[in-house]
Structure formats: C-alpha cells, structure tokens
Coordinates of C-alpha atoms and ligand atoms in Angstrom, one line a residue:
M1 CA 83.2 81.2 97.2
A2 CA 86.8 82.0 98.0
Q3 CA 88.7 79.2 99.5
P4 CA 89.7 79.8 103.1
F5 CA 93.4 80.1 104.0
Y6 CA 94.3 80.2 107.7
V7 CA 97.9 81.1 108.7
T8 CA 99.2 81.4 112.2
T9 CA 102.4 82.5 114.0
P10 CA 103.5 81.3 117.5
I11 CA 102.0 83.4 120.3
Y12 CA 104.9 85.1 122.0
Y13 CA 105.8 85.1 125.7
V14 CA 105.0 88.4 127.3
N15 CA 107.8 88.4 129.7
D16 CA 110.1 89.5 126.9
R17 CA 110.1 92.6 124.7
P18 CA 109.6 92.0 121.0
H19 CA 112.8 91.5 119.0
I20 CA 113.8 90.6 115.4
G21 CA 113.0 86.9 115.9
H22 CA 109.4 87.4 116.8
C23 CA 109.0 90.1 114.1
Y24 CA 110.5 87.8 111.5
T25 CA 108.1 85.0 112.0
S26 CA 105.1 87.3 112.0
L27 CA 106.5 89.0 108.9
V28 CA 106.7 85.6 107.1
G29 CA 103.1 85.0 108.1
D30 CA 102.2 88.5 106.8
C31 CA 103.9 88.1 103.5
I32 CA 102.2 84.7 102.9
A33 CA 98.8 86.1 104.0
R34 CA 99.1 89.1 101.7
F35 CA 100.1 86.9 98.7
M36 CA 97.2 84.5 99.4
R37 CA 94.7 87.4 99.7
L38 CA 96.0 88.8 96.4
A39 CA 95.6 85.3 94.9
G40 CA 91.9 85.5 95.9
R41 CA 91.9 83.3 99.0
D42 CA 89.7 84.1 102.0
V43 CA 92.6 84.6 104.4
F44 CA 92.6 84.6 108.2
F45 CA 96.0 85.6 109.7
L46 CA 96.5 85.2 113.4
T47 CA 99.2 86.2 115.8
G48 CA 99.2 87.0 119.5
T49 CA 100.7 86.6 122.9
D50 CA 101.1 83.7 125.4
E51 CA 100.6 85.0 128.8
H52 CA 100.3 82.3 131.4
A53 CA 104.0 81.5 131.9
D54 CA 105.4 81.5 135.5
R55 CA 107.9 84.1 134.5
V56 CA 105.2 86.7 133.9
V57 CA 104.5 86.5 137.7
T58 CA 108.1 86.8 138.8
T59 CA 109.2 89.4 136.2
G60 CA 106.1 91.4 136.8
A61 CA 106.7 91.4 140.5
E62 CA 110.3 92.6 139.9
H63 CA 108.7 95.6 138.1
G64 CA 106.1 96.2 140.8
C65 CA 103.3 94.9 138.6
T66 CA 100.6 92.3 139.0
P67 CA 100.8 89.5 136.4
I68 CA 98.0 90.9 134.3
Q69 CA 99.5 94.4 134.5
W70 CA 102.8 93.0 133.2
A71 CA 101.0 91.0 130.5
D72 CA 99.0 94.0 129.4
R73 CA 102.1 96.2 129.1
N74 CA 104.1 93.7 127.1
A75 CA 101.2 92.5 124.9
A76 CA 100.7 96.2 124.0
A77 CA 104.4 96.3 123.1
F78 CA 103.9 93.4 120.7
Q79 CA 100.9 95.0 119.2
E80 CA 102.7 98.2 118.7
A81 CA 105.7 96.5 117.1
F82 CA 103.4 94.6 114.7
R83 CA 101.5 97.7 113.8
F84 CA 104.9 99.3 113.1
F85 CA 105.7 96.5 110.7
G86 CA 102.3 97.0 109.0
F87 CA 101.2 93.4 109.6
S88 CA 97.9 92.5 108.2
N89 CA 96.8 90.1 111.0
D90 CA 93.0 89.6 111.2
D91 CA 93.1 89.1 114.9
F92 CA 95.5 89.3 117.9
V93 CA 94.9 86.6 120.5
R94 CA 95.9 86.9 124.2
T95 CA 95.6 83.8 126.2
T96 CA 94.2 85.8 129.2
Q97 CA 91.2 86.7 127.1
R98 CA 87.9 85.2 128.3
R99 CA 87.1 83.9 124.7
H100 CA 90.2 81.8 124.8
I101 CA 90.0 80.6 128.5
E102 CA 86.4 79.4 128.0
K103 CA 87.3 77.3 125.0
V104 CA 90.4 75.8 126.7
E105 CA 88.2 74.7 129.6
A106 CA 85.8 73.1 127.2
Y107 CA 88.6 71.2 125.3
I108 CA 90.1 69.9 128.5
K109 CA 86.7 68.8 129.8
D110 CA 86.1 66.9 126.6
L111 CA 89.6 65.2 126.9
L112 CA 88.9 64.3 130.5
A113 CA 85.5 62.8 129.6
K114 CA 87.2 60.8 126.8
G115 CA 89.9 59.6 129.2
D116 CA 92.7 61.0 127.1
V117 CA 93.5 63.4 129.9
F118 CA 93.8 61.6 133.3
L119 CA 95.2 62.0 136.8
G120 CA 98.5 60.2 137.4
D121 CA 101.7 60.3 139.4
Y122 CA 104.5 62.6 138.4
E123 CA 107.9 61.7 139.6
G124 CA 110.9 64.0 139.2
W125 CA 114.0 65.6 140.7
Y126 CA 113.0 68.4 142.9
D127 CA 115.2 71.3 143.9
V128 CA 113.9 72.1 147.4
S129 CA 116.1 75.2 147.7
Q130 CA 114.5 76.7 144.5
D131 CA 111.1 75.1 144.9
E132 CA 111.1 73.7 141.4
Y133 CA 111.5 70.5 139.4
V134 CA 114.6 70.1 137.2
T135 CA 114.8 67.8 134.2
E136 CA 116.5 64.4 134.4
T137 CA 119.3 65.8 132.2
T138 CA 119.9 68.9 134.4
A139 CA 119.9 66.6 137.5
R140 CA 122.5 64.3 135.9
E141 CA 124.7 67.2 134.7
N142 CA 124.8 68.7 138.2
D143 CA 125.5 65.4 139.9
F144 CA 122.0 65.4 141.4
K145 CA 122.6 68.7 143.2
S146 CA 120.8 72.0 142.8
P147 CA 122.3 73.9 139.9
V148 CA 121.8 77.1 141.9
T149 CA 122.6 76.3 145.5
G150 CA 124.4 72.9 145.2
K151 CA 122.1 71.3 147.8
P152 CA 121.1 67.7 147.0
L153 CA 118.0 67.2 144.8
V154 CA 115.3 65.0 146.1
K155 CA 113.1 62.5 144.2
K156 CA 109.5 63.8 144.6
T157 CA 106.2 62.4 143.4
E158 CA 103.0 64.3 143.0
K159 CA 99.7 64.0 141.3
N160 CA 99.4 65.5 137.9
Y161 CA 97.1 65.4 134.9
F162 CA 98.6 63.8 131.7
F163 CA 97.7 63.6 128.1
N164 CA 97.8 60.1 126.6
L165 CA 100.2 61.0 123.7
P166 CA 101.4 57.4 123.0
K167 CA 97.8 56.4 122.1
Y168 CA 98.1 58.6 118.9
E169 CA 101.7 57.6 117.9
K170 CA 100.6 55.3 115.1
R171 CA 98.0 57.6 113.6
L172 CA 100.4 60.5 113.7
L173 CA 103.1 58.5 111.8
E174 CA 100.5 57.6 109.3
Y175 CA 99.5 61.2 108.9
I176 CA 103.0 62.4 108.4
E177 CA 103.6 59.6 105.8
K178 CA 100.5 60.4 103.9
N179 CA 101.0 64.1 103.9
P180 CA 104.6 64.7 102.9
G181 CA 104.2 68.5 103.2
F182 CA 103.0 68.4 106.8
I183 CA 106.3 69.1 108.5
R184 CA 108.6 71.5 106.6
P185 CA 111.4 71.9 105.7
E186 CA 112.4 68.3 105.1
A187 CA 115.3 68.4 107.6
R188 CA 112.9 69.2 110.5
K189 CA 110.6 66.4 109.3
N190 CA 113.4 63.9 109.5
E191 CA 114.4 65.0 113.0
I192 CA 110.8 64.8 114.2
L193 CA 110.3 61.3 112.7
G194 CA 113.5 60.1 114.4
R195 CA 112.3 61.3 117.7
I196 CA 108.8 59.9 117.4
R197 CA 110.3 56.5 116.5
E198 CA 112.2 56.6 119.9
G199 CA 108.7 56.3 121.4
L200 CA 106.3 58.9 122.8
Q201 CA 105.7 59.5 126.5
R202 CA 102.6 60.8 128.2
V203 CA 102.6 64.6 128.5
P204 CA 101.9 66.5 131.7
V205 CA 99.1 68.9 131.1
S206 CA 98.8 70.5 134.5
R207 CA 100.9 71.9 137.4
A208 CA 99.9 71.7 141.0
V209 CA 98.6 74.9 142.6
N210 CA 100.5 75.9 145.7
K211 CA 98.8 78.5 147.9
D212 CA 102.2 79.9 149.0
D213 CA 103.5 80.3 145.5
A214 CA 101.9 83.0 143.4
S215 CA 103.4 81.7 140.1
S216 CA 101.7 78.4 140.6
Q217 CA 98.3 80.2 140.7
W218 CA 98.7 82.0 137.4
G219 CA 96.9 80.2 134.6
I220 CA 93.7 78.4 133.7
L221 CA 92.5 76.1 136.5
M222 CA 91.9 72.5 135.7
P223 CA 88.1 72.1 135.2
G224 CA 86.7 70.3 138.2
D225 CA 90.0 70.4 140.1
P226 CA 91.2 73.8 141.3
S227 CA 94.2 72.2 142.9
H228 CA 95.8 72.1 139.4
R229 CA 96.2 74.6 136.6
I230 CA 96.6 73.8 133.0
Y231 CA 100.2 73.7 131.8
V232 CA 101.1 76.8 129.8
W233 CA 102.1 75.0 126.6
I234 CA 98.8 73.1 126.4
D235 CA 96.9 76.3 127.1
A236 CA 98.9 78.1 124.4
L237 CA 98.6 75.5 121.6
F238 CA 94.8 75.7 121.9
N239 CA 94.8 79.3 120.7
Y240 CA 95.0 78.2 117.1
L241 CA 91.6 76.5 117.5
S242 CA 89.9 78.7 120.2
V243 CA 90.0 81.9 118.0
V244 CA 88.3 80.3 115.0
D245 CA 86.0 78.0 117.0
T246 CA 83.0 80.2 116.5
P247 CA 80.1 79.9 114.0
E248 CA 81.5 82.7 111.8
R249 CA 85.1 81.5 111.7
V250 CA 84.8 77.8 111.9
K251 CA 85.3 77.7 108.1
Y252 CA 89.0 78.5 108.7
W253 CA 89.7 75.2 110.6
P254 CA 91.8 73.2 109.8
A255 CA 94.6 75.8 109.5
Q256 CA 96.7 75.6 106.3
L257 CA 99.8 76.8 107.9
H258 CA 101.4 77.2 111.3
V259 CA 104.7 79.1 111.1
M260 CA 107.4 79.1 113.9
A261 CA 111.1 78.5 114.5
K262 CA 112.7 75.1 115.0
D263 CA 112.7 75.6 118.8
I264 CA 109.1 74.7 119.1
V265 CA 108.4 72.4 116.3
W266 CA 108.0 69.3 118.5
F267 CA 105.0 71.0 120.3
H268 CA 103.4 71.8 116.9
A269 CA 104.2 68.8 114.9
V270 CA 103.6 66.1 117.6
I271 CA 101.7 67.2 120.6
W272 CA 99.3 69.6 118.8
P273 CA 98.1 67.1 116.1
C274 CA 97.7 64.4 118.7
L275 CA 95.6 66.8 120.9
L276 CA 93.5 67.5 117.8
M277 CA 93.0 63.8 117.1
A278 CA 91.9 63.3 120.6
L279 CA 89.4 66.2 120.2
G280 CA 88.2 64.6 116.9
K281 CA 89.3 67.7 114.9
P282 CA 90.9 67.7 111.5
L283 CA 94.7 68.3 111.5
P284 CA 96.5 71.4 110.1
E285 CA 98.0 71.1 106.6
C286 CA 101.5 72.3 107.3
V287 CA 103.8 73.0 110.3
Y288 CA 106.6 75.1 108.9
A289 CA 109.6 75.5 111.2
H290 CA 112.2 78.0 110.0
S291 CA 115.7 78.5 111.5
Y292 CA 117.2 81.4 113.5
W293 CA 118.5 84.8 112.9
I294 CA 121.9 85.3 114.4
R295 CA 123.7 88.6 114.4
E296 CA 127.1 89.4 113.0
G297 CA 128.1 85.7 113.3
R298 CA 126.9 85.2 116.9
K299 CA 123.8 83.7 118.4
M300 CA 121.5 86.4 119.8
S301 CA 121.1 86.0 123.6
K302 CA 120.2 87.8 126.7
S303 CA 123.7 87.2 128.2
L304 CA 125.4 88.7 125.1
G305 CA 122.9 91.5 125.1
N306 CA 123.0 91.5 121.3
F307 CA 119.3 91.1 120.4
L308 CA 118.3 93.1 117.4
D309 CA 115.7 95.0 119.3
L310 CA 112.8 97.2 118.2
E311 CA 114.9 100.4 118.6
T312 CA 117.5 99.2 116.2
I313 CA 114.9 97.9 113.8
K314 CA 113.2 101.3 113.9
A315 CA 116.6 103.0 113.1
Y316 CA 116.9 100.9 109.9
C317 CA 113.3 101.6 109.0
Q318 CA 113.6 105.4 109.1
P319 CA 113.0 106.9 105.7
A320 CA 116.0 107.8 103.6
P321 CA 118.5 109.3 104.1
A322 CA 118.6 108.4 107.8
G323 CA 117.6 104.8 107.2
F324 CA 116.4 102.4 104.5
G325 CA 112.6 102.6 105.0
L326 CA 110.3 99.9 106.3
D327 CA 109.8 98.1 103.0
A328 CA 113.5 97.7 102.5
F329 CA 113.9 96.2 105.9
R330 CA 111.0 93.8 105.2
W331 CA 112.7 92.9 101.9
F332 CA 116.0 92.0 103.6
L333 CA 114.4 89.8 106.2
L334 CA 112.1 88.0 103.7
T335 CA 114.7 87.4 101.1
Q336 CA 117.8 86.7 103.3
G337 CA 116.0 85.1 106.3
P338 CA 116.3 81.6 107.8
L339 CA 113.3 80.1 106.1
G340 CA 115.2 77.0 105.2
S341 CA 117.1 74.7 107.6
T342 CA 120.2 76.9 108.1
D343 CA 120.5 80.0 110.3
A344 CA 120.7 83.5 108.7
D345 CA 123.2 86.1 109.8
F346 CA 122.1 89.7 110.1
V347 CA 125.2 91.6 109.0
H348 CA 125.0 95.3 108.3
S349 CA 127.3 95.2 105.3
K350 CA 125.2 92.5 103.7
F351 CA 122.1 94.5 104.4
V352 CA 123.6 97.4 102.5
D353 CA 124.7 95.1 99.6
I354 CA 121.3 93.6 99.2
Y355 CA 119.5 97.0 99.5
N356 CA 121.7 98.5 96.8
A357 CA 121.7 95.5 94.5
D358 CA 118.0 94.6 94.6
L359 CA 116.3 97.9 95.4
A360 CA 118.4 100.9 94.7
N361 CA 120.1 99.6 91.6
G362 CA 117.4 97.1 90.9
I363 CA 113.7 97.9 90.7
G364 CA 114.2 101.5 92.0
N365 CA 116.6 102.3 89.2
A366 CA 114.6 100.5 86.5
A367 CA 111.4 102.3 87.5
S368 CA 113.0 105.7 87.4
R369 CA 114.8 105.1 84.1
V370 CA 111.6 104.0 82.4
S371 CA 109.4 106.7 83.8
N372 CA 112.0 109.3 82.9
M373 CA 112.2 108.2 79.3
I374 CA 108.5 108.1 79.0
E375 CA 108.3 111.6 80.3
K376 CA 111.1 112.8 78.0
Y377 CA 110.1 111.2 74.8
F378 CA 106.3 110.8 75.2
E379 CA 105.3 113.7 77.5
G380 CA 104.6 111.4 80.4
K381 CA 102.0 109.3 78.5
C382 CA 102.4 105.6 78.1
P383 CA 103.4 104.9 74.4
D384 CA 101.9 102.1 72.4
A385 CA 103.6 99.0 71.3
R386 CA 102.9 99.1 67.6
G387 CA 106.4 99.9 66.5
V388 CA 108.6 97.1 65.4
T389 CA 111.7 96.4 67.5
S390 CA 114.8 94.5 66.3
H391 CA 114.7 92.5 69.6
A392 CA 112.2 89.9 68.8
S393 CA 114.0 87.5 71.2
H394 CA 112.2 89.2 74.1
D395 CA 108.7 87.7 74.2
W396 CA 107.6 89.9 77.1
P397 CA 104.1 88.5 77.6
S398 CA 105.4 85.0 77.8
L399 CA 108.3 86.0 80.1
A400 CA 106.0 87.8 82.5
T401 CA 103.4 85.0 82.5
A402 CA 106.0 82.4 83.2
A403 CA 107.5 84.5 86.1
V404 CA 104.0 84.8 87.6
E405 CA 103.4 81.1 87.3
R406 CA 106.7 80.3 89.0
A407 CA 106.1 82.7 91.8
K408 CA 102.7 81.1 92.4
K409 CA 104.3 77.7 92.5
C410 CA 106.9 78.9 95.0
M411 CA 104.3 80.4 97.3
A412 CA 102.2 77.3 97.2
E413 CA 105.3 75.6 98.8
Y414 CA 105.9 78.5 101.1
D415 CA 109.1 79.3 99.4
V416 CA 108.7 83.0 100.0
A417 CA 112.2 84.0 98.9
G418 CA 111.8 82.0 95.7
A419 CA 108.5 83.8 94.9
L420 CA 110.0 87.2 95.5
A421 CA 113.1 86.3 93.4
E422 CA 110.8 86.0 90.4
G423 CA 109.5 89.5 90.9
I424 CA 113.0 91.0 91.2
A425 CA 114.3 89.0 88.3
L426 CA 111.6 90.5 86.1
S427 CA 112.6 94.0 87.0
R428 CA 116.3 93.1 86.3
R429 CA 115.3 91.8 82.9
V430 CA 113.9 95.3 82.2
D431 CA 117.2 96.8 83.0
G432 CA 119.0 94.2 80.7
Y433 CA 116.5 95.0 77.9
I434 CA 117.1 98.7 78.2
H435 CA 120.8 98.0 78.1
A436 CA 120.5 95.8 75.0
T437 CA 118.0 97.9 73.0
E438 CA 119.4 101.4 74.0
P439 CA 116.1 103.3 73.6
F440 CA 117.9 106.5 74.7
K441 CA 120.1 106.2 71.6
L442 CA 117.3 105.3 69.2
A443 CA 115.3 108.3 70.4
K444 CA 117.8 110.6 68.8
D445 CA 116.3 109.5 65.4
P446 CA 112.7 110.7 65.1
A447 CA 112.0 107.9 62.7
K448 CA 112.6 105.4 65.4
L449 CA 110.2 106.8 68.0
G450 CA 107.8 104.0 67.3
E451 CA 110.4 101.5 68.2
V452 CA 111.3 103.4 71.3
G453 CA 107.6 103.4 72.3
T454 CA 107.4 99.7 71.9
I455 CA 110.4 99.1 74.1
L456 CA 109.2 101.5 76.8
Y457 CA 105.7 100.0 76.7
H458 CA 107.2 96.6 77.4
C459 CA 109.4 98.0 80.2
A460 CA 106.5 99.7 81.9
E461 CA 104.2 96.8 81.7
A462 CA 106.9 94.3 83.0
L463 CA 107.7 96.7 85.9
R464 CA 104.0 97.0 86.8
I465 CA 103.7 93.2 86.9
S466 CA 107.0 92.8 88.8
A467 CA 105.7 95.3 91.4
V468 CA 102.6 93.2 91.8
L469 CA 104.7 90.1 92.6
L470 CA 106.8 92.1 95.0
S471 CA 103.9 93.8 96.8
P472 CA 103.3 91.2 99.5
A473 CA 106.9 92.0 100.7
M474 CA 106.9 95.7 100.1
P475 CA 103.3 96.8 100.3
D476 CA 103.7 100.5 100.4
K477 CA 106.5 101.1 97.9
M478 CA 105.0 98.6 95.4
R479 CA 101.5 100.2 95.7
D480 CA 103.3 103.4 94.7
V481 CA 105.1 101.7 91.7
I482 CA 101.9 100.0 90.5
G483 CA 100.1 103.4 90.6
R484 CA 102.9 105.1 88.8
F485 CA 102.7 102.6 85.9
G486 CA 98.9 103.0 85.6
G487 CA 97.9 99.8 87.5
N488 CA 95.2 99.3 90.1
P489 CA 96.9 98.4 93.4
D490 CA 93.8 96.7 94.6
A491 CA 93.3 94.3 91.7
S492 CA 93.5 90.6 92.2
L493 CA 96.7 88.7 91.2
D494 CA 95.2 87.2 88.0
E495 CA 93.8 90.6 86.9
A496 CA 96.9 92.6 87.8
T497 CA 99.4 90.2 86.2
R498 CA 97.6 90.0 82.9
W499 CA 99.8 91.4 80.1
G500 CA 98.3 94.4 78.5
V501 CA 96.5 96.0 81.4
L502 CA 98.5 99.2 80.9
K503 CA 96.7 101.2 78.2
P504 CA 98.6 103.5 75.8
G505 CA 98.0 107.1 76.7
T506 CA 97.9 106.4 80.5
P507 CA 99.9 109.1 82.4
I508 CA 103.1 107.6 83.8
T509 CA 104.3 109.4 86.9
K510 CA 107.9 109.9 87.9
G511 CA 107.4 110.5 91.6
E512 CA 110.2 110.6 94.2
G513 CA 113.2 108.3 94.0
L514 CA 112.0 105.0 95.5
F515 CA 115.2 103.6 97.0
P516 CA 118.0 106.1 97.1
R517 CA 121.4 104.4 96.8
W518 CA 123.1 103.9 100.2
D519 CA 126.8 104.9 100.3
T520 CA 128.7 102.0 101.8
K521 CA 130.9 104.4 103.6
N522 CA 127.9 105.6 105.7
P523 CA 127.7 104.2 109.3
A524 CA 124.8 101.9 110.2
P525 CA 121.6 103.9 111.0
A526 CA 121.7 105.4 114.4
V527 CA 119.1 104.6 117.1
V528 CA 117.1 107.7 117.8
A529 CA 116.6 108.3 121.5
S530 CA 112.9 108.2 122.3
Ligands
MSP1 N1 105.0 81.1 123.7 C1 105.7 80.1 123.0 C2 105.0 79.7 121.7 C3 103.6 79.1 121.9 S1 102.9 78.8 120.4 C4 101.5 78.0 120.8 C5 107.1 80.6 122.6 N2 107.2 82.0 122.6 S2 108.6 82.8 122.3 O1 108.3 84.2 122.7 O2 109.7 82.2 122.9 O3 108.7 82.8 120.7 C6 109.4 81.8 120.1 C7 109.3 82.1 118.6 O4 109.9 83.4 118.3 C8 110.2 81.1 117.7 O5 109.5 79.9 117.4 C9 110.3 82.0 116.5 O6 109.1 82.0 115.8 C10 110.6 83.4 117.1 N3 112.0 83.6 117.3 C11 112.6 83.9 118.5 N4 113.9 84.0 118.3 C12 114.2 83.8 117.0 C13 115.4 84.0 116.2 N5 116.6 84.3 116.8 N6 115.3 83.8 114.9 C14 114.1 83.6 114.3 N7 113.0 83.4 115.0 C15 113.0 83.4 116.4 O7 108.0 79.9 122.3

C-alpha cells in the first residue's frame, strides 16, 4: 500500500483578493504534492479559505453584502485563481462549511471536558471610541490613547475562554528537540525556540458576542455558551484535522507538511501542536515557513498598492508571444522564490533572464536541437546507441541516475529549487554534450552516422528524464516533452527515470517551439482588460 503524504497550505482570509503571496504558497504545496504523487505516495493536498474573521463582516457590509455572500464571492475568487494555476489540490476547505464547524465544536467540547480550555478573566486596554481591544504594545506606543481618536484607553476586564498553552511547553520543547526537521528552515526554528523559552502564556480561544455588534456574532459559537464565539485563529487551525477526520481520510493524519510564510509560523509551530497534544492526536512532521515575495525591491502592501495581483499574473501567463505561459511563471516562482529564510524580489528583468537562460536557451533549445537532428538524420525515428563515440567520459546512465537520486533527496528535505536544479542541469549537460561532440559535423560523413545515432540517443533519453524531473513544476510543457521523446507522461518516477526506456525506432516529434526566446527590449506583458 502506498504511503500517505498529507500536505497543506494556510487557509486564506476571504476579505482579500488572491495575490502572488497566496498563489506562491499553494504553488509550493502543488509542486511537492505532484512530486510525491510521481514518487508513488498516496497524496492528499489541501488548501482553502478562512472565513470567520471580523473583517469579513465589515468589508462585506461596505460592499452591500452579508458576511456569507462576501465570503462566497471571495472564496470563489481563490478557487478560480487556483484553477488557473492548475493546482492539484484534493480538496478545498472553507471554514463556513458544516463539515468543518461540526468538528470544531467537537474538538472544543473535548478540550473543555479535559479542562484544557477554561473560562477566565481577560484584561486589556480597551478603545471605547472604536469598540475594540488594542495590544499592550499599541497602547504603550500611543501613550495609552486611542490610535484612531486620541481618546484615553480604559483598562477593561471580561470573561473569556482560554487554552492552557503553558501546560504543554515542556512536551513541545522535547518534540522540537527530538524532531530536528519539525520547524524549517533552521532560522525560523531558532526564533521559535527563543520565544518559547521566554515562557508561554494562556491563549484566548473565544471572543464575547455582543448583540449590538454584527462582527462579534460572525463565527462558531462556543459549545454550551452562546455568549462567546470561537476565536478565528483557533477555528482556522483546526481545518487541517477536520478535513481528514473521517473514516476514509483518517489515514492522512498526522500531516507530513504544513507550508506557510513566516508571519504565521508561531500559530503553526507552537499553538497548533499544543492543541493537538491536548486532543491526544499525533503531531505533524514538518512546519515549513518560507519568507516573502517583495516587488522591485519594495515590500508589497495595500498602502503602496503594489501587490502583484491576479491580473498581472495572468498577463505574464499568456501564451507567447504576449506572455511567457503559465509553466514559465510557475518555474520562476518555484526556482527564485523565498523558500529559504530570505525574501525574494519579483523583478521583471530577472524574470526575463531566468526565462531565457533556463527555458528558452535551456531545455527548450536542447529539445528542439535534438528532435531536429533526429528528424534530419534519422527520419524522425529514435536511433540506437550501438555506435561507438569518442566521448566515453559521458557515462549518461550514471549521470542521469545520480541526478534523479539527488533530486529525490532534495525533495525529501522540501528543497524544491534544489530538486528542480537537478532537472535543468541534466538538460544543460545535453547542450554541453552536443557542443563537445558536434553530431551535426559528424553527420556529414556517412560512415559516422552510427556515432551520431549514439550521441542523439543519449541526448533524447537524458532530455526525457530531465523532463520527468521538471514535470512537478511545469506539468503541461513537460508532459509535452516527455511525449515528444517517446515517454509515458503517466509513468511513476522510478519507471520513468530508468535509463533505456526510450526504444530505438520510436518516433520523435518536433512539435511547436516550447519556450520562444523573449527579447529583452520588449516591455513587460500588458494586463488585458477583462
Ligand atoms: N487565515 C490565516 C491563515 C490561517 S491558517 C490556519 C492567514 N491568511 S492570509 O490570507 O493572511 O495568508 C497568509 C499567507 O499568505 C502567508 O502565510 C503566506 O503563505 C501567504 N503570503 C501572503 N503574502 C505573502 C508574500 N508577500 N510572500 C509570500 N507569501 C505570502 O494568515
């Protein structure tokens, strides 16, 4: 039986439209999910939307919508965006779904019964003019006055439900110590460890319901106490479990991987595992917190209005010559993205450089050179490799096998860019080999056709394998390349990367240019008015 592999993304707030940040995290999840499926794992890939935030009520009202109408509209926008990207998620969870709400109620009931969630006093700085609590830091920074109206803040106490986080501090530290890969990358782990060692505080898990405030009524009510509703973050974290907490899907828990950005790593690496310990559930294997995309050197923000939005993304993804195509966009994000602990800059000129280097002049060019030569010298039929070449230094079967092994190792560490680099390096080697052996010159001498055949067989076979390694990033284009070089795009990783799958005599098709070169003098792709 295939081993389960469960990968999740954050569930995104529906008060916002999807932008590059959300799409990036889900793309990383998609690429890993696709690789693991290829490697024979039984994958479950989950993404979705987080819908019980207060802002859904206020923003919805500003647009003349009820909260659920607003959530429906924006959840649909996320689903549409993810379909556009070709994500292979197995489910899309919305926290307003009955299946989720019922589970959350059951988890909270369990925690109440165990005494890990309890009623206590909440004391904080209250901004009466705005009807909301502000944090201790905000209060201090504003000299204990309302940051909006300047009116004095008042200290207010109210009843709230809390989760007993400190109770699990020791066990959490032990878990992190025993599982060095639990929080990645390393820089995030060290930050989290530092913060845990400062001591954990109880966590509010509810907000009081106020009959005059519609926002306070939006959410899941506290079981047995309708004067409170469950805090949106607690509700949201439970999605990872609620969706697979059914007889058919229970095999997927615990998750192998939660992917997100560094903004929310505390919730995932500290609060979430402690909630799970309290519920008596096994803990996820890895919480991976990547860094941010910034744009042309500046942080993306609402006030700067410089988010790389879906319209711009779609402009880049138009097929050539208007744009670069979806797979090229996926390639840039996956190989140049902020998967490590530093932010990544989306710079148009860099996009063009990477596109031309890796795709147009890289695998695209190699594929077209090799198929052209096979057509020209062997009537489009794959030659055999019986001829002797003077380039014995290229032990192609070993080179290809080693590249596949390294790619697998990278993916096991979630080093997506590292794994993809193996695929592209193999295609570059093909180019280098053609350069070194010059089959186009040898072909002029009919006595050397056997040698030309051997060279081209090696090139075609290496390209086919490189396309398999690149397919989780560029599923459509690589399916095409695998097909052109006589491979089965649906074969498993082990089967597809075995040297010698390509049989002499197989028709090799030239097809359309895969990645036409982009002239650096061209302007960035234009957003098409919808
Ligand atoms: N709803 C919560 C998550 C709950 S998970 C149980 C939330 N939502 S969010 O809509 O704000 O999404 C935050 C996530 O979006 C980040 O963790 C990251 O995955 C992604 N990104 C948002 N902006 C980003 C960048 N600029 N760069 C990269 N990813 C970013 O927080």
